[in-house]
mmCIF file with all atom_site columns, C-alpha atoms and ligand atoms in Angstrom:
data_model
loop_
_atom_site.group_PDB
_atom_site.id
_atom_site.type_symbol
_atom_site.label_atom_id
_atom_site.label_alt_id
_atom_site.label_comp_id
_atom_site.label_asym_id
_atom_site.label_entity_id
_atom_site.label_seq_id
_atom_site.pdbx_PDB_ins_code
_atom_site.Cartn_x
_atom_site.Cartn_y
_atom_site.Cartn_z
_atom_site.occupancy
_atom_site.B_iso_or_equiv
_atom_site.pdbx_formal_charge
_atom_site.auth_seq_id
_atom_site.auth_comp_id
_atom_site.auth_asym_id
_atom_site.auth_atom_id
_atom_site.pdbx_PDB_model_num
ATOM   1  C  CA  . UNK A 1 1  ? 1.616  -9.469 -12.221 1.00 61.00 ? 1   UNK A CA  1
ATOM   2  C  CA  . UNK A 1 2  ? 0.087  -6.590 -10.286 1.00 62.00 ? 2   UNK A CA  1
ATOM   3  C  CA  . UNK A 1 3  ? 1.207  -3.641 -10.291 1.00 63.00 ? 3   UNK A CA  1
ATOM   4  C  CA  . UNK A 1 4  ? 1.393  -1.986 -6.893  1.00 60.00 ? 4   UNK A CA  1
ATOM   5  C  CA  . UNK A 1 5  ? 2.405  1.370  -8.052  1.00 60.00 ? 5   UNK A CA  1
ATOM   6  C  CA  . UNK A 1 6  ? 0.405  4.521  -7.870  1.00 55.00 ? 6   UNK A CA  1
ATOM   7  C  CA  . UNK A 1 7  ? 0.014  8.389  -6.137  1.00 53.00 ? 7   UNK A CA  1
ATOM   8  C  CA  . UNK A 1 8  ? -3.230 7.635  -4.715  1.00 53.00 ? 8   UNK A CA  1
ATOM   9  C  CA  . UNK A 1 9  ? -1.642 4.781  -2.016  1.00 58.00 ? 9   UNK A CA  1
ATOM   10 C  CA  . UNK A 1 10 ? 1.791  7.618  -1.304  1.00 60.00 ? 10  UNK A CA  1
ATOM   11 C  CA  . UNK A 1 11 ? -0.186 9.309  1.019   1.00 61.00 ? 11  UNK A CA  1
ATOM   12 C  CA  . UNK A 1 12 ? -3.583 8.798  2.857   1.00 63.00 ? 12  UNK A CA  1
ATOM   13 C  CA  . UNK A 1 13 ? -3.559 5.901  5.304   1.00 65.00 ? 13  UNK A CA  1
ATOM   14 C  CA  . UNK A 1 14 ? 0.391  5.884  5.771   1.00 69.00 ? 14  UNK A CA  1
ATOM   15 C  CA  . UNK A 1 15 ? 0.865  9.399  6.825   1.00 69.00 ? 15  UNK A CA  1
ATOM   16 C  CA  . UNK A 1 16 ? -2.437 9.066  9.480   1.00 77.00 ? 16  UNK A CA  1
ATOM   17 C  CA  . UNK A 1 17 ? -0.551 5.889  10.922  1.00 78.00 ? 17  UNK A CA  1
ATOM   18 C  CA  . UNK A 1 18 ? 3.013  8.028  11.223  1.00 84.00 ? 18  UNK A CA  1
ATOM   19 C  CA  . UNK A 1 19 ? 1.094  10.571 13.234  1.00 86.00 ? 19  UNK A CA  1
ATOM   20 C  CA  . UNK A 1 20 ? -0.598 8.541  15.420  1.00 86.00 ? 20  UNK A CA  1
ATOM   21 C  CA  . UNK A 1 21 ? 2.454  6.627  16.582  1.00 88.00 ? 21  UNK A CA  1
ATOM   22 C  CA  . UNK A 1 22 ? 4.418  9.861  16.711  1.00 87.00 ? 22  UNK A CA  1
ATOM   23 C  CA  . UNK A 1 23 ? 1.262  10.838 18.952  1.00 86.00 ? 23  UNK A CA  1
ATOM   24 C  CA  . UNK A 1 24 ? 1.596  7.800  21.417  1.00 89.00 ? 24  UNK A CA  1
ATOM   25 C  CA  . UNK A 1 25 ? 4.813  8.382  22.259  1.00 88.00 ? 25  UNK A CA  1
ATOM   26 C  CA  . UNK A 1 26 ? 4.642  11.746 23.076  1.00 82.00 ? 26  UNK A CA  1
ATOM   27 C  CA  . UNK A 1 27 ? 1.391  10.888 25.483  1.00 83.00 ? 27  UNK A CA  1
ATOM   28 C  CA  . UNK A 1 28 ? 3.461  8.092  27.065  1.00 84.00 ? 28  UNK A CA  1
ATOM   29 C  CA  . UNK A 1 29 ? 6.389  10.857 27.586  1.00 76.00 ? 29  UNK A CA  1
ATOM   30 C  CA  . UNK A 1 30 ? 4.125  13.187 29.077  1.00 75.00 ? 30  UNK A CA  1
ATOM   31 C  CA  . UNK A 1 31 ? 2.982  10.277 31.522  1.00 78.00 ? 31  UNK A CA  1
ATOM   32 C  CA  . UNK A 1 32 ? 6.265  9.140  32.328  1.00 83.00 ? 32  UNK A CA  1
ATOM   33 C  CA  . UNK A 1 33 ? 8.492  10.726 34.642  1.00 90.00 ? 33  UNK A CA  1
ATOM   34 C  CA  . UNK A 1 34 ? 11.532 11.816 33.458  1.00 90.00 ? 34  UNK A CA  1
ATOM   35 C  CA  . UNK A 1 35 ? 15.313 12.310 34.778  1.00 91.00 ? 35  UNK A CA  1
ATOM   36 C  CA  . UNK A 1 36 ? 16.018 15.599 36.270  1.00 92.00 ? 36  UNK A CA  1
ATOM   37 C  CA  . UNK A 1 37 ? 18.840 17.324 34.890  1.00 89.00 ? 37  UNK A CA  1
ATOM   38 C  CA  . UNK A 1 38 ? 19.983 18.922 37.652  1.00 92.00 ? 38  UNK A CA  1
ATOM   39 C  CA  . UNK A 1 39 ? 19.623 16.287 40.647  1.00 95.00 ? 39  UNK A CA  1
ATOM   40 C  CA  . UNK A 1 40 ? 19.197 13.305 38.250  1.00 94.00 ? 40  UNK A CA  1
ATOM   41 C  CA  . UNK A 1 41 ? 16.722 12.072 40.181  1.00 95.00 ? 41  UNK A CA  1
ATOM   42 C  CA  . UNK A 1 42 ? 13.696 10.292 38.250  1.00 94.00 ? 42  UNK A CA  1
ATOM   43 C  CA  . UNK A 1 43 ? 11.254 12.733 39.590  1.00 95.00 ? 43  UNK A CA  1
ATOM   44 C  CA  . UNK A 1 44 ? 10.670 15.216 36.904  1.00 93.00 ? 44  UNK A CA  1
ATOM   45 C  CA  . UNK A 1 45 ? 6.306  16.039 35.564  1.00 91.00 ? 45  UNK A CA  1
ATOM   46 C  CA  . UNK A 1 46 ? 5.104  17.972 33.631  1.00 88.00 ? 46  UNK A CA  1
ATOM   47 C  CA  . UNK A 1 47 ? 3.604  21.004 34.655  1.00 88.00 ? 47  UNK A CA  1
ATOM   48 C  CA  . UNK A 1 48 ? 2.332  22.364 31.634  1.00 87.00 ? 48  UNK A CA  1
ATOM   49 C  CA  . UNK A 1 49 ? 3.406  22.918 27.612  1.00 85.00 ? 49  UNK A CA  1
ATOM   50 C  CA  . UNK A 1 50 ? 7.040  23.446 27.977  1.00 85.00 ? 50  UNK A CA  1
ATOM   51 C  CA  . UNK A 1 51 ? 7.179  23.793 31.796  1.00 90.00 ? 51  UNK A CA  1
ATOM   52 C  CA  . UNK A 1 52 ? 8.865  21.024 34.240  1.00 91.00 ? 52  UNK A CA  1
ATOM   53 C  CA  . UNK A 1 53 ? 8.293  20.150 37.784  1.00 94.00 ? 53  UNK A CA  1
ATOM   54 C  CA  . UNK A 1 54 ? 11.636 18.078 39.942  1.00 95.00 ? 54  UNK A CA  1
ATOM   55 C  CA  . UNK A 1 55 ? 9.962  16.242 43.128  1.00 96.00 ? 55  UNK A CA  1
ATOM   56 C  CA  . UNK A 1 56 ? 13.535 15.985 43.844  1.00 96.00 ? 56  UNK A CA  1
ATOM   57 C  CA  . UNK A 1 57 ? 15.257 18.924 44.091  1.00 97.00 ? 57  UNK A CA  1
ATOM   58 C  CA  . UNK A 1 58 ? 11.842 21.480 43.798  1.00 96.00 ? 58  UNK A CA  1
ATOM   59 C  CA  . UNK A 1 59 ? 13.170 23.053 40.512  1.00 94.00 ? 59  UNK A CA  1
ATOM   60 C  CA  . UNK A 1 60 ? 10.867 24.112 38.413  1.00 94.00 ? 60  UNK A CA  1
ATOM   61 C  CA  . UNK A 1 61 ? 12.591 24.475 34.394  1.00 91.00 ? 61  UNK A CA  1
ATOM   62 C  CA  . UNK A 1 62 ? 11.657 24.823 31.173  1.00 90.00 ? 62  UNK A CA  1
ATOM   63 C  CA  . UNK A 1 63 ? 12.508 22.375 27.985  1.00 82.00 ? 63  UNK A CA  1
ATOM   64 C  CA  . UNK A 1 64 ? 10.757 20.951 24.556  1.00 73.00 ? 64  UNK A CA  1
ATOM   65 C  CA  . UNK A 1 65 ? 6.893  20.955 24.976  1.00 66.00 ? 65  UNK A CA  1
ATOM   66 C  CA  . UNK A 1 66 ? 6.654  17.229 25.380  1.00 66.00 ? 66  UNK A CA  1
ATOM   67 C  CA  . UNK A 1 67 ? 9.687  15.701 26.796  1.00 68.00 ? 67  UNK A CA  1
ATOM   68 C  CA  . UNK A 1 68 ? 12.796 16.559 28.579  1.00 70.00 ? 68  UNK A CA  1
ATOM   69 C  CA  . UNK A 1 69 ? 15.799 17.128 26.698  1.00 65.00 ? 69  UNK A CA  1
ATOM   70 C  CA  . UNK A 1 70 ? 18.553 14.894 26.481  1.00 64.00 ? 70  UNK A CA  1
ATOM   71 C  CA  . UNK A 1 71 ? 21.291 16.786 28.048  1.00 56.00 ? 71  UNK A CA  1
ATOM   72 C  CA  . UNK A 1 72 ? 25.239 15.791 28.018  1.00 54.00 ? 72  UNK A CA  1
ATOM   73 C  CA  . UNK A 1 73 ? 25.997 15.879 31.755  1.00 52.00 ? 73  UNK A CA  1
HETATM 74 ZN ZN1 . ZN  B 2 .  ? 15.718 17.518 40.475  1.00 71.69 ? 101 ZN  B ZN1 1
#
């Protein structure tokens, strides 16, 4: 029997993984264009940390650094 137990294999490669997946999806979110909330077009860039751009409807709006947030319309 072998014992996989131990506080060396907690952390370390595990928590490196995590981030880098967490770190994908943000990129891909940044890439992707996102639904506007106010015209609900698909048009919606970033413009810079935080910042929003709508192709759609020209408004420029703030929300979470990476993505748009997931408003009840
Ligand atoms: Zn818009």
């Amino acid at each position: 029997m072998v014992k996989h137990e131990g506080s060396s294999k907690t952390f370390g490669p595990r928590y490196g993984w995590t981030i880098k997946k967490k770190y994908d999806k943000i990129m891909q979110e940044q890439k992707a264009l996102h639904k506007c909330p106010y015209c609900n077009k698909e048009k919606v860039k970033r413009v810079s940390t935080g910042i929003w751009h709508c192709g759609g409807c020209s408004t420029k709006f703030t929300s979470k650094a990476y993505t748009v947030a997931k408003t009840k319309v």
